PDB file of C-alpha atoms in Angstrom:
ATOM      1  CA  MET A  75       0.290  -2.847  51.372  1.00 53.00           C
ATOM      2  CA  GLU A  76      -0.345  -6.063  48.612  1.00 55.00           C
ATOM      3  CA  ALA A  77      -3.667  -4.912  47.150  1.00 54.00           C
ATOM      4  CA  ILE A  78      -1.567  -1.408  45.929  1.00 55.00           C
ATOM      5  CA  ILE A  79       1.425  -3.904  45.001  1.00 54.00           C
ATOM      6  CA  ASP A  80      -1.410  -6.040  42.869  1.00 50.00           C
ATOM      7  CA  LEU A  81      -3.214  -2.566  41.578  1.00 45.00           C
ATOM      8  CA  ILE A  82       0.282  -0.753  40.432  1.00 50.00           C
ATOM      9  CA  THR A  83       1.090  -3.870  38.535  1.00 56.00           C
ATOM     10  CA  HIS A  84      -1.777  -4.779  37.015  1.00 49.00           C
ATOM     11  CA  PRO A  85      -1.519  -5.268  33.221  1.00 63.00           C
ATOM     12  CA  ILE A  86      -4.999  -2.988  32.972  1.00 63.00           C
ATOM     13  CA  PHE A  87      -3.367  -0.238  35.068  1.00 44.00           C
ATOM     14  CA  VAL A  88       0.028  -1.093  33.571  1.00 48.00           C
ATOM     15  CA  TRP A  89      -1.388  -0.046  30.511  1.00 55.00           C
ATOM     16  CA  THR A  90      -3.758   3.089  30.972  1.00 56.00           C
ATOM     17  CA  VAL A  91      -0.774   4.012  32.275  1.00 50.00           C
ATOM     18  CA  VAL A  92       1.391   4.221  28.897  1.00 56.00           C
ATOM     19  CA  ILE A  93      -1.131   4.461  26.816  1.00 64.00           C
ATOM     20  CA  LEU A  94      -1.896   8.523  28.969  1.00 55.00           C
ATOM     21  CA  ILE A  95       2.082   9.074  29.102  1.00 65.00           C
ATOM     22  CA  ALA A  96       2.082   7.878  24.798  1.00 58.00           C
ATOM     23  CA  SER A  97      -0.444  10.537  24.623  1.00 65.00           C
ATOM     24  CA  GLY A  98       0.580  13.125  26.609  1.00 64.00           C
ATOM     25  CA  ILE A  99       3.983  12.784  24.317  1.00 70.00           C
ATOM     26  CA  LEU A 100       2.057  12.952  20.922  1.00 66.00           C
ATOM     27  CA  PHE A 101      -0.267  16.026  22.182  1.00 66.00           C
ATOM     28  CA  TRP A 102       2.959  17.739  22.758  1.00 67.00           C
ATOM     29  CA  ILE A 103       5.215  16.851  19.676  1.00 77.00           C
ATOM     30  CA  VAL A 104       1.882  17.585  17.543  1.00 77.00           C
ATOM     31  CA  SER A 105       1.062  20.836  19.372  1.00 82.00           C
ATOM     32  CA  TYR A 106       4.796  22.165  18.463  1.00 81.00           C
ATOM     33  CA  ILE A 107       4.670  21.021  14.892  1.00 88.00           C
ATOM     34  CA  VAL A 108       1.378  23.044  14.278  1.00 88.00           C
ATOM     35  CA  ALA A 109       2.597  25.790  16.294  1.00 88.00           C
ATOM     36  CA  SER A 110       5.760  25.895  14.271  1.00 90.00           C
ATOM     37  CA  TRP A 111       3.472  25.477  11.413  1.00 93.00           C
ATOM     38  CA  CYS A 112       2.086  28.664  12.026  1.00 92.00           C
ATOM     39  CA  VAL A 113       5.110  30.587  13.290  1.00 91.00           C
ATOM     40  CA  TYR A 114       6.170  29.445   9.654  1.00 93.00           C
ATOM     41  CA  THR A 115       3.257  30.544   7.147  1.00 96.00           C
ATOM     42  CA  GLN A 116       2.645  33.185   9.013  1.00 93.00           C
ATOM     43  CA  THR A 117       6.154  35.190   9.168  1.00 93.00           C
ATOM     44  CA  LEU A 118       7.355  33.500   5.819  1.00 96.00           C
ATOM     45  CA  GLN A 119       3.885  33.017   3.565  1.00 96.00           C
ATOM     46  CA  ARG A 120       1.886  34.750   1.718  1.00 96.00           C
ATOM     47  CA  ARG A 121      -1.906  33.742   1.418  1.00 94.00           C
ATOM     48  CA  SER A 122      -3.442  37.136  -1.112  1.00 92.00           C
ATOM     49  CA  LYS A 123      -2.353  39.638  -2.620  1.00 88.00           C
ATOM     50  CA  GLU A 124      -4.027  41.380  -0.212  1.00 90.00           C
ATOM     51  CA  GLN A 125      -1.281  40.840   2.134  1.00 93.00           C
ATOM     52  CA  TRP A 126       1.847  42.601   1.950  1.00 93.00           C
ATOM     53  CA  GLY A 127       0.357  45.003  -1.051  1.00 93.00           C
ATOM     54  CA  ARG A 128       0.686  48.055  -2.239  1.00 93.00           C
ATOM     55  CA  GLU A 129      -2.004  49.623   0.496  1.00 88.00           C
ATOM     56  CA  LEU A 130      -1.222  50.879   3.262  1.00 81.00           C
ATOM     57  CA  PRO A 131      -1.098  48.821   5.979  1.00 79.00           C
ATOM     58  CA  LYS A 132      -4.220  49.471   8.493  1.00 79.00           C
ATOM     59  CA  ASP A 133      -2.114  48.123  11.742  1.00 80.00           C
ATOM     60  CA  ILE A 134       0.723  50.218  10.552  1.00 85.00           C
ATOM     61  CA  ASP A 135       3.209  50.534  13.263  1.00 86.00           C
ATOM     62  CA  PRO A 136       2.916  53.928  14.188  1.00 88.00           C
ATOM     63  CA  GLU A 137       6.783  54.426  13.800  1.00 86.00           C
ATOM     64  CA  GLN A 138       6.665  53.110  10.366  1.00 89.00           C
ATOM     65  CA  LYS A 139       4.217  55.080   9.024  1.00 91.00           C
ATOM     66  CA  PRO A 140       5.612  58.652   8.994  1.00 93.00           C
ATOM     67  CA  MET A 141       8.360  56.594   7.018  1.00 94.00           C
ATOM     68  CA  TYR A 142       6.014  55.476   4.147  1.00 93.00           C
ATOM     69  CA  GLU A 143       4.281  59.179   3.598  1.00 94.00           C
ATOM     70  CA  ALA A 144       7.510  60.901   3.470  1.00 96.00           C
ATOM     71  CA  GLY A 145       8.283  58.288   0.868  1.00 96.00           C
ATOM     72  CA  LEU A 146       4.955  58.208  -0.597  1.00 96.00           C
ATOM     73  CA  ARG A 147       5.343  62.782  -0.778  1.00 97.00           C
ATOM     74  CA  TRP A 148       8.793  61.615  -3.059  1.00 98.00           C
ATOM     75  CA  SER A 149       6.984  59.708  -5.161  1.00 98.00           C
ATOM     76  CA  GLU A 150       4.617  61.535  -5.843  1.00 98.00           C
ATOM     77  CA  GLU A 151       7.000  64.521  -6.643  1.00 98.00           C
ATOM     78  CA  HIS A 152       9.096  62.750  -8.748  1.00 98.00           C
ATOM     79  CA  GLN A 153       6.037  61.222 -11.082  1.00 98.00           C
ATOM     80  CA  GLU A 154       7.344  62.538 -13.774  1.00 98.00           C
ATOM     81  CA  TYR A 155      10.784  61.073 -13.414  1.00 98.00           C
ATOM     82  CA  LYS A 156       9.066  57.368 -13.297  1.00 98.00           C
ATOM     83  CA  HIS A 157       9.027  54.036 -15.200  1.00 98.00           C
ATOM     84  CA  ASP A 158       7.185  51.318 -14.013  1.00 98.00           C
ATOM     85  CA  VAL A 159       9.079  47.898 -15.055  1.00 99.00           C
ATOM     86  CA  HIS A 160       8.982  44.437 -14.624  1.00 98.00           C
ATOM     87  CA  ILE A 161      10.759  41.528 -15.316  1.00 99.00           C
ATOM     88  CA  VAL A 162      10.367  37.084 -15.350  1.00 98.00           C
ATOM     89  CA  ARG A 163      11.915  34.889 -13.392  1.00 98.00           C
ATOM     90  CA  ASP A 164      11.590  31.494 -12.152  1.00 96.00           C
ATOM     91  CA  GLY A 165       8.192  32.170 -13.927  1.00 97.00           C
ATOM     92  CA  LEU A 166       7.582  34.706 -11.874  1.00 98.00           C
ATOM     93  CA  ASN A 167       6.260  38.096 -13.018  1.00 98.00           C
ATOM     94  CA  LEU A 168       8.306  40.296 -10.888  1.00 99.00           C
ATOM     95  CA  TYR A 169       7.909  44.276 -10.659  1.00 99.00           C
ATOM     96  CA  GLY A 170       8.890  47.902 -10.130  1.00 98.00           C
ATOM     97  CA  GLU A 171       9.785  51.394 -10.277  1.00 99.00           C
ATOM     98  CA  TYR A 172      12.785  52.831 -12.155  1.00 99.00           C
ATOM     99  CA  TYR A 173      12.845  57.146 -11.134  1.00 99.00           C
ATOM    100  CA  ASP A 174      14.969  58.045 -13.914  1.00 98.00           C
ATOM    101  CA  LEU A 175      16.630  61.028 -12.729  1.00 98.00           C
ATOM    102  CA  GLY A 176      19.178  61.797 -15.305  1.00 96.00           C
ATOM    103  CA  TYR A 177      22.184  60.408 -13.575  1.00 96.00           C
ATOM    104  CA  ASP A 178      24.410  56.997 -14.506  1.00 95.00           C
ATOM    105  CA  LYS A 179      23.988  55.974 -11.827  1.00 97.00           C
ATOM    106  CA  CYS A 180      21.704  54.073  -9.701  1.00 98.00           C
ATOM    107  CA  VAL A 181      20.733  52.555  -6.077  1.00 99.00           C
ATOM    108  CA  MET A 182      18.289  49.179  -6.023  1.00 99.00           C
ATOM    109  CA  VAL A 183      16.586  49.048  -2.289  1.00 99.00           C
ATOM    110  CA  LEU A 184      16.022  46.128  -2.135  1.00 98.00           C
ATOM    111  CA  SER A 185      13.070  46.213   0.678  1.00 95.00           C
ATOM    112  CA  GLY A 186      12.196  43.788   4.371  1.00 92.00           C
ATOM    113  CA  ARG A 187       9.770  41.433   5.030  1.00 92.00           C
ATOM    114  CA  THR A 188       6.583  41.924   3.954  1.00 91.00           C
ATOM    115  CA  GLU A 189       7.517  45.587   2.781  1.00 93.00           C
ATOM    116  CA  CYS A 190       6.383  46.467  -1.163  1.00 95.00           C
ATOM    117  CA  LEU A 191       8.240  48.743  -2.632  1.00 96.00           C
ATOM    118  CA  LYS A 192       6.752  51.895  -1.989  1.00 96.00           C
ATOM    119  CA  TYR A 193       8.272  51.395   1.625  1.00 94.00           C
ATOM    120  CA  GLY A 194      11.969  51.615  -0.439  1.00 96.00           C
ATOM    121  CA  TYR A 195      10.730  55.031  -1.678  1.00 98.00           C
ATOM    122  CA  TYR A 196      12.116  56.674   1.646  1.00 97.00           C
ATOM    123  CA  PHE A 197      15.526  54.768   1.581  1.00 98.00           C
ATOM    124  CA  GLY A 198      16.121  55.824  -2.204  1.00 98.00           C
ATOM    125  CA  ILE A 199      16.193  59.632  -0.973  1.00 98.00           C
ATOM    126  CA  PRO A 200      19.691  59.983   0.465  1.00 98.00           C
ATOM    127  CA  TYR A 201      20.958  58.587  -2.563  1.00 98.00           C
ATOM    128  CA  THR A 202      19.063  61.598  -5.187  1.00 98.00           C
ATOM    129  CA  LYS A 203      21.366  63.931  -3.272  1.00 96.00           C
ATOM    130  CA  ASN A 204      24.607  62.130  -4.022  1.00 97.00           C
ATOM    131  CA  GLY A 205      23.077  61.779  -7.989  1.00 97.00           C
ATOM    132  CA  TYR A 206      21.770  58.362  -8.089  1.00 98.00           C
ATOM    133  CA  ASN A 207      18.719  57.222 -10.561  1.00 99.00           C
ATOM    134  CA  VAL A 208      16.182  54.988  -7.866  1.00 99.00           C
ATOM    135  CA  LEU A 209      14.748  51.792  -8.534  1.00 99.00           C
ATOM    136  CA  VAL A 210      12.465  50.658  -5.809  1.00 99.00           C
ATOM    137  CA  LEU A 211      11.263  46.461  -6.687  1.00 98.00           C
ATOM    138  CA  ASP A 212       7.833  44.442  -5.187  1.00 98.00           C
ATOM    139  CA  PRO A 213      10.180  41.807  -4.120  1.00 98.00           C
ATOM    140  CA  ARG A 214       8.464  38.246  -5.008  1.00 98.00           C
ATOM    141  CA  ALA A 215       5.275  37.498  -2.827  1.00 97.00           C
ATOM    142  CA  HIS A 216       5.057  40.769  -2.055  1.00 97.00           C
ATOM    143  CA  GLY A 217       3.113  44.532  -4.037  1.00 96.00           C
ATOM    144  CA  LEU A 218       2.526  43.147  -7.763  1.00 97.00           C
ATOM    145  CA  SER A 219       5.401  40.783  -7.608  1.00 98.00           C
ATOM    146  CA  ASP A 220       3.672  36.643  -7.826  1.00 98.00           C
ATOM    147  CA  GLY A 221       5.050  34.407  -5.788  1.00 97.00           C
ATOM    148  CA  GLU A 222       3.936  32.488  -2.673  1.00 97.00           C
ATOM    149  CA  PHE A 223       7.211  32.320   0.168  1.00 97.00           C
ATOM    150  CA  ASN A 224       9.461  34.495   0.938  1.00 97.00           C
ATOM    151  CA  THR A 225      12.807  32.790   0.777  1.00 97.00           C
ATOM    152  CA  VAL A 226      14.536  35.516   3.280  1.00 97.00           C
ATOM    153  CA  GLY A 227      17.219  36.282   0.362  1.00 97.00           C
ATOM    154  CA  PHE A 228      18.220  32.716  -1.424  1.00 97.00           C
ATOM    155  CA  GLU A 229      15.973  33.528  -4.566  1.00 98.00           C
ATOM    156  CA  GLU A 230      15.336  36.454  -3.805  1.00 98.00           C
ATOM    157  CA  SER A 231      19.617  37.243  -4.614  1.00 98.00           C
ATOM    158  CA  ARG A 232      19.120  35.318  -8.155  1.00 98.00           C
ATOM    159  CA  ASP A 233      16.006  37.485  -8.775  1.00 98.00           C
ATOM    160  CA  ILE A 234      18.384  40.668  -7.390  1.00 99.00           C
ATOM    161  CA  ILE A 235      20.513  39.477 -10.560  1.00 99.00           C
ATOM    162  CA  LYS A 236      18.338  40.034 -13.214  1.00 99.00           C
ATOM    163  CA  TRP A 237      16.689  43.228 -12.071  1.00 99.00           C
ATOM    164  CA  VAL A 238      20.769  44.543 -12.362  1.00 99.00           C
ATOM    165  CA  GLU A 239      20.764  42.600 -16.183  1.00 98.00           C
ATOM    166  CA  PHE A 240      17.864  44.409 -17.010  1.00 99.00           C
ATOM    167  CA  MET A 241      18.784  47.939 -15.936  1.00 98.00           C
ATOM    168  CA  MET A 242      22.383  47.338 -17.970  1.00 98.00           C
ATOM    169  CA  ASP A 243      20.161  46.302 -20.675  1.00 98.00           C
ATOM    170  CA  THR A 244      17.064  48.371 -20.922  1.00 98.00           C
ATOM    171  CA  TYR A 245      18.906  51.608 -19.914  1.00 98.00           C
ATOM    172  CA  GLY A 246      22.470  50.791 -20.024  1.00 97.00           C
ATOM    173  CA  ILE A 247      23.413  51.552 -16.488  1.00 97.00           C
ATOM    174  CA  LYS A 248      26.612  50.462 -15.386  1.00 94.00           C
ATOM    175  CA  HIS A 249      27.177  51.983 -11.532  1.00 97.00           C
ATOM    176  CA  PHE A 250      24.588  50.653  -8.982  1.00 98.00           C
ATOM    177  CA  VAL A 251      24.574  50.098  -5.561  1.00 99.00           C
ATOM    178  CA  PHE A 252      22.639  47.871  -3.535  1.00 99.00           C
ATOM    179  CA  HIS A 253      20.607  49.438  -0.571  1.00 99.00           C
ATOM    180  CA  GLY A 254      19.156  46.499   1.634  1.00 98.00           C
ATOM    181  CA  ILE A 255      17.084  46.378   4.739  1.00 97.00           C
ATOM    182  CA  CYS A 256      16.954  42.551   6.937  1.00 96.00           C
ATOM    183  CA  ILE A 257      16.196  40.028   4.560  1.00 96.00           C
ATOM    184  CA  GLY A 258      16.898  42.609   1.477  1.00 97.00           C
ATOM    185  CA  ALA A 259      20.932  43.283   3.497  1.00 98.00           C
ATOM    186  CA  ALA A 260      20.591  39.609   3.056  1.00 98.00           C
ATOM    187  CA  GLY A 261      19.215  38.947  -1.014  1.00 98.00           C
ATOM    188  CA  GLY A 262      21.640  41.539  -1.482  1.00 99.00           C
ATOM    189  CA  ILE A 263      25.172  40.029  -0.066  1.00 99.00           C
ATOM    190  CA  LEU A 264      23.799  36.536  -1.351  1.00 99.00           C
ATOM    191  CA  ALA A 265      23.558  38.454  -4.899  1.00 99.00           C
ATOM    192  CA  LEU A 266      27.342  39.614  -4.327  1.00 99.00           C
ATOM    193  CA  THR A 267      29.077  36.781  -2.890  1.00 98.00           C
ATOM    194  CA  SER A 268      26.806  33.988  -5.556  1.00 97.00           C
ATOM    195  CA  GLY A 269      29.977  34.517  -8.491  1.00 96.00           C
ATOM    196  CA  ASN A 270      27.175  35.323 -11.098  1.00 97.00           C
ATOM    197  CA  CYS A 271      26.753  39.390  -9.477  1.00 98.00           C
ATOM    198  CA  PRO A 272      27.785  41.898 -12.396  1.00 98.00           C
ATOM    199  CA  ASP A 273      30.751  43.627 -11.915  1.00 97.00           C
ATOM    200  CA  THR A 274      28.343  46.753 -12.258  1.00 98.00           C
ATOM    201  CA  VAL A 275      27.360  46.774  -8.920  1.00 98.00           C
ATOM    202  CA  LYS A 276      30.301  48.623  -7.080  1.00 98.00           C
ATOM    203  CA  ALA A 277      29.124  48.490  -3.542  1.00 98.00           C
ATOM    204  CA  ILE A 278      26.280  47.820  -0.767  1.00 99.00           C
ATOM    205  CA  VAL A 279      24.248  49.892   2.384  1.00 99.00           C
ATOM    206  CA  THR A 280      22.804  47.454   5.045  1.00 98.00           C
ATOM    207  CA  GLU A 281      20.416  48.350   7.873  1.00 98.00           C
ATOM    208  CA  GLY A 282      19.885  45.773  10.443  1.00 95.00           C
ATOM    209  CA  MET A 283      21.270  43.035   8.274  1.00 97.00           C
ATOM    210  CA  PHE A 284      21.296  39.098  10.053  1.00 95.00           C
ATOM    211  CA  ALA A 285      23.449  36.580  10.623  1.00 96.00           C
ATOM    212  CA  ASN A 286      20.991  34.298   9.455  1.00 96.00           C
ATOM    213  CA  PHE A 287      16.920  34.717   9.545  1.00 96.00           C
ATOM    214  CA  GLY A 288      17.323  31.136  12.156  1.00 93.00           C
ATOM    215  CA  GLU A 289      18.935  33.945  14.322  1.00 91.00           C
ATOM    216  CA  SER A 290      15.975  36.781  13.721  1.00 90.00           C
ATOM    217  CA  VAL A 291      13.185  34.109  14.641  1.00 91.00           C
ATOM    218  CA  LYS A 292      15.014  33.028  17.307  1.00 90.00           C
ATOM    219  CA  ASN A 293      15.618  36.361  18.983  1.00 87.00           C
ATOM    220  CA  HIS A 294      11.932  37.123  18.140  1.00 82.00           C
ATOM    221  CA  LEU A 295      10.481  33.871  20.168  1.00 85.00           C
ATOM    222  CA  ILE A 296      12.465  34.910  23.306  1.00 83.00           C
ATOM    223  CA  GLU A 297      11.075  38.461  22.259  1.00 81.00           C
ATOM    224  CA  ARG A 298       7.594  37.258  23.238  1.00 78.00           C
ATOM    225  CA  ARG A 299       7.866  34.529  25.784  1.00 79.00           C
ATOM    226  CA  LYS A 300       7.981  31.165  23.310  1.00 76.00           C
ATOM    227  CA  PRO A 301       9.922  28.515  23.607  1.00 78.00           C
ATOM    228  CA  VAL A 302      12.767  27.870  21.232  1.00 79.00           C
ATOM    229  CA  PHE A 303      14.166  24.906  22.071  1.00 77.00           C
ATOM    230  CA  ILE A 304      12.978  22.166  18.972  1.00 88.00           C
ATOM    231  CA  MET A 305      10.331  24.770  17.775  1.00 91.00           C
ATOM    232  CA  LEU A 306      13.501  26.892  15.390  1.00 92.00           C
ATOM    233  CA  ASP A 307      13.900  23.347  14.098  1.00 93.00           C
ATOM    234  CA  LEU A 308      10.751  22.640  12.968  1.00 93.00           C
ATOM    235  CA  ILE A 309      10.218  25.648  11.337  1.00 95.00           C
ATOM    236  CA  ASP A 310      12.994  25.272   9.954  1.00 96.00           C
ATOM    237  CA  ALA A 311      11.764  22.299   8.707  1.00 96.00           C
ATOM    238  CA  TRP A 312       8.527  23.358   7.081  1.00 96.00           C
ATOM    239  CA  MET A 313      10.827  25.975   5.233  1.00 97.00           C
ATOM    240  CA  LYS A 314      13.080  23.555   3.947  1.00 97.00           C
ATOM    241  CA  HIS A 315       9.343  21.251   2.934  1.00 97.00           C
ATOM    242  CA  TYR A 316       8.323  24.558   0.991  1.00 97.00           C
ATOM    243  CA  THR A 317      10.973  26.184  -0.376  1.00 97.00           C
ATOM    244  CA  GLY A 318      14.240  23.312  -0.282  1.00 97.00           C
ATOM    245  CA  HIS A 319      15.715  26.269   1.570  1.00 98.00           C
ATOM    246  CA  THR A 320      17.116  26.815   5.171  1.00 97.00           C
ATOM    247  CA  MET A 321      17.150  30.081   7.430  1.00 96.00           C
ATOM    248  CA  LYS A 322      20.213  28.007   8.959  1.00 96.00           C
ATOM    249  CA  ILE A 323      22.223  29.745   6.549  1.00 97.00           C
ATOM    250  CA  GLY A 324      22.682  33.140   5.688  1.00 97.00           C
ATOM    251  CA  PRO A 325      25.034  36.398   4.976  1.00 98.00           C
ATOM    252  CA  ILE A 326      27.782  34.919   7.946  1.00 98.00           C
ATOM    253  CA  ASN A 327      28.671  31.756   5.349  1.00 98.00           C
ATOM    254  CA  PHE A 328      28.939  34.303   2.824  1.00 98.00           C
ATOM    255  CA  ILE A 329      30.628  37.529   3.190  1.00 98.00           C
ATOM    256  CA  ASP A 330      33.585  37.041   3.898  1.00 98.00           C
ATOM    257  CA  LYS A 331      33.632  36.481  -0.007  1.00 98.00           C
ATOM    258  CA  LEU A 332      32.342  40.218  -0.509  1.00 98.00           C
ATOM    259  CA  ASN A 333      34.243  41.843  -2.213  1.00 97.00           C
ATOM    260  CA  VAL A 334      32.928  45.532  -3.351  1.00 98.00           C
ATOM    261  CA  PRO A 335      33.103  48.417  -0.870  1.00 98.00           C
ATOM    262  CA  LEU A 336      30.484  47.837   2.113  1.00 98.00           C
ATOM    263  CA  LEU A 337      28.643  50.268   4.627  1.00 99.00           C
ATOM    264  CA  MET A 338      26.697  48.365   7.939  1.00 98.00           C
ATOM    265  CA  ILE A 339      24.014  51.250   9.756  1.00 98.00           C
ATOM    266  CA  HIS A 340      22.777  48.952  12.494  1.00 97.00           C
ATOM    267  CA  SER A 341      21.361  49.600  15.813  1.00 96.00           C
ATOM    268  CA  LYS A 342      22.528  49.212  19.479  1.00 96.00           C
ATOM    269  CA  GLU A 343      19.005  48.401  20.231  1.00 94.00           C
ATOM    270  CA  ASP A 344      18.529  45.990  17.733  1.00 93.00           C
ATOM    271  CA  LEU A 345      16.631  43.134  19.177  1.00 89.00           C
ATOM    272  CA  TYR A 346      16.041  40.598  16.300  1.00 88.00           C
ATOM    273  CA  SER A 347      19.842  41.053  14.543  1.00 91.00           C
ATOM    274  CA  THR A 348      21.786  42.058  17.737  1.00 92.00           C
ATOM    275  CA  PRO A 349      25.049  43.784  17.639  1.00 94.00           C
ATOM    276  CA  GLU A 350      26.979  40.653  18.379  1.00 95.00           C
ATOM    277  CA  TYR A 351      26.482  39.334  15.744  1.00 95.00           C
ATOM    278  CA  ALA A 352      26.408  42.900  13.335  1.00 96.00           C
ATOM    279  CA  GLU A 353      29.828  43.042  14.884  1.00 97.00           C
ATOM    280  CA  LYS A 354      30.873  39.303  13.698  1.00 97.00           C
ATOM    281  CA  LEU A 355      29.431  40.050  10.025  1.00 98.00           C
ATOM    282  CA  TYR A 356      31.507  42.964   9.611  1.00 98.00           C
ATOM    283  CA  ASP A 357      34.657  41.401  10.905  1.00 98.00           C
ATOM    284  CA  LYS A 358      34.041  38.086   8.858  1.00 98.00           C
ATOM    285  CA  ALA A 359      32.906  40.685   6.076  1.00 98.00           C
ATOM    286  CA  GLY A 360      35.874  40.648   3.078  1.00 98.00           C
ATOM    287  CA  SER A 361      35.589  43.807   2.040  1.00 97.00           C
ATOM    288  CA  LYS A 362      39.113  45.689   1.482  1.00 96.00           C
ATOM    289  CA  PHE A 363      36.912  49.005   2.088  1.00 96.00           C
ATOM    290  CA  LYS A 364      33.983  48.708   5.031  1.00 98.00           C
ATOM    291  CA  ARG A 365      32.576  51.125   7.068  1.00 98.00           C
ATOM    292  CA  LEU A 366      30.544  49.914  10.248  1.00 98.00           C
ATOM    293  CA  VAL A 367      27.607  53.014  11.405  1.00 98.00           C
ATOM    294  CA  TRP A 368      26.725  52.427  14.956  1.00 98.00           C
ATOM    295  CA  PHE A 369      22.869  54.491  15.769  1.00 96.00           C
ATOM    296  CA  GLU A 370      22.681  54.053  19.903  1.00 95.00           C
ATOM    297  CA  HIS A 371      18.600  53.777  19.842  1.00 95.00           C
ATOM    298  CA  GLY A 372      16.584  53.239  16.809  1.00 92.00           C
ATOM    299  CA  ARG A 373      14.675  49.833  16.157  1.00 92.00           C
ATOM    300  CA  HIS A 374      15.185  47.019  13.522  1.00 91.00           C
ATOM    301  CA  SER A 375      14.602  48.232  10.639  1.00 91.00           C
ATOM    302  CA  MET A 376      14.173  52.268  11.437  1.00 92.00           C
ATOM    303  CA  LEU A 377      17.243  53.997  11.817  1.00 95.00           C
ATOM    304  CA  ARG A 378      16.615  56.711   9.457  1.00 97.00           C
ATOM    305  CA  ILE A 379      13.370  57.989  10.978  1.00 95.00           C
ATOM    306  CA  LYS A 380      15.233  57.691  13.765  1.00 94.00           C
ATOM    307  CA  ASP A 381      18.150  59.911  13.146  1.00 96.00           C
ATOM    308  CA  THR A 382      17.853  61.130   9.407  1.00 96.00           C
ATOM    309  CA  ASP A 383      20.955  63.680   9.867  1.00 98.00           C
ATOM    310  CA  LEU A 384      23.035  60.838  10.665  1.00 98.00           C
ATOM    311  CA  TYR A 385      22.064  58.038   8.470  1.00 98.00           C
ATOM    312  CA  ASP A 386      21.844  60.475   5.638  1.00 98.00           C
ATOM    313  CA  THR A 387      25.613  61.815   6.076  1.00 98.00           C
ATOM    314  CA  SER A 388      26.574  58.057   6.916  1.00 98.00           C
ATOM    315  CA  ILE A 389      25.799  57.102   2.522  1.00 98.00           C
ATOM    316  CA  THR A 390      26.942  59.832   1.469  1.00 98.00           C
ATOM    317  CA  GLU A 391      30.701  60.290   3.376  1.00 97.00           C
ATOM    318  CA  PHE A 392      30.090  56.419   1.807  1.00 98.00           C
ATOM    319  CA  LEU A 393      29.851  57.184  -1.195  1.00 97.00           C
ATOM    320  CA  ALA A 394      32.128  60.056  -1.554  1.00 96.00           C
ATOM    321  CA  GLU A 395      35.143  57.788  -0.418  1.00 94.00           C
ATOM    322  CA  ILE A 396      34.222  54.851  -2.778  1.00 89.00           C
ATOM    323  CA  SER A 397      34.770  56.607  -5.512  1.00 84.00           C
ATOM    324  CA  ALA A 398      38.110  56.822  -5.927  1.00 70.00           C
ATOM    325  CA  GLU A 399      37.788  53.435  -5.095  1.00 65.00           C
ATOM    326  CA  ILE A 400      35.792  51.636  -7.775  1.00 63.00           C
TER     327      ILE A 400
END
C-alpha cells in the first residue's frame, strides 16, 4: 500500500496525470473550435461562384426539384417581359430580374439561404394572378451577385432597401409587397423595421420565418444529433468575427416595430423554424392587420408544392383584404 501511495504521489506521476488531463481538455476545446468553424463556413460562407450559383444543384432535394422546374417554365414563358437589373451596395454588385407585366405593383421575392433568383420564380406566380409584376433577386453571395458571407438578414435588409429605391427611381413602382422565405423573410422584416425602408412597401408575406438564426441552427444540430452545448456560442463567435453580426438576434427582436400588414405561412411540421416560435413571432408582431395560416403538413420552405391551392388562395385573400387598408 505504501508503495502505491509513494507511486501516485511521486512528482513525475502527478505531472504525467496533469499533462494527460490538460491534453484531453485541450483536444476537446480545439475539436469544438474546428467543428464550429466547419459548421459556420459550410452554412454561411460562399467559397466559389459555383456554390449557391444559378445552376440547378446536382444534389437537389427531390421535393424541391419540381418547384425549380415549375418556376423555370414560368420564366421561359415570360421572357419578353424580363429586364436584367443591377445595383451596387456595400461595394458589391447585386443582380436580379424584373418581370414587367404591365402592372403598377411589384412583389419582391426574397429567397432563402443557398437559393438564387431562379428559386424565386416559383413564389412569384401567385402574385402575377393578382396584378403584380415580379422582382426576383440573387442575394449577396448567391447567383451572380458578389459577396462571401450570408449575414442571415442583416446586410441583406440594407440590400433590399436599396432595391426598393432602385425600382422606384427606375421603373416608377410605388407599391411593393415582400415575399420572404426563411432568411429572406428575416431580411424583409429587418428592412421594414429599420426606419429606413420607403413607405411604398405595403405588406410582407413570410414562409418559414425564424425567431433568430441561432434557434434554427440549434434545431439543425439537434436533428443531426450533434452537440449543442458550447457549439452554438462558438458558431456565433465565428459569425461575429467574419461579419460583425450575431445569430442570436433576429426578427423576434424587431417584429414588434412592424407597421405593415403581415401574412405568415407556416408548417406545423417545420423542424427548423418551429411552430412554437412562429406563434411567438405572430403574437409579438406590431402589425394592426396580420394573419397566420397553418399548414398541417410540409417541410421547411416547401409549403407551396405541398398544397398549392391553400398557399395561393391565402395570398390572394390577404392581398384582397389589405387593399382596403393601404
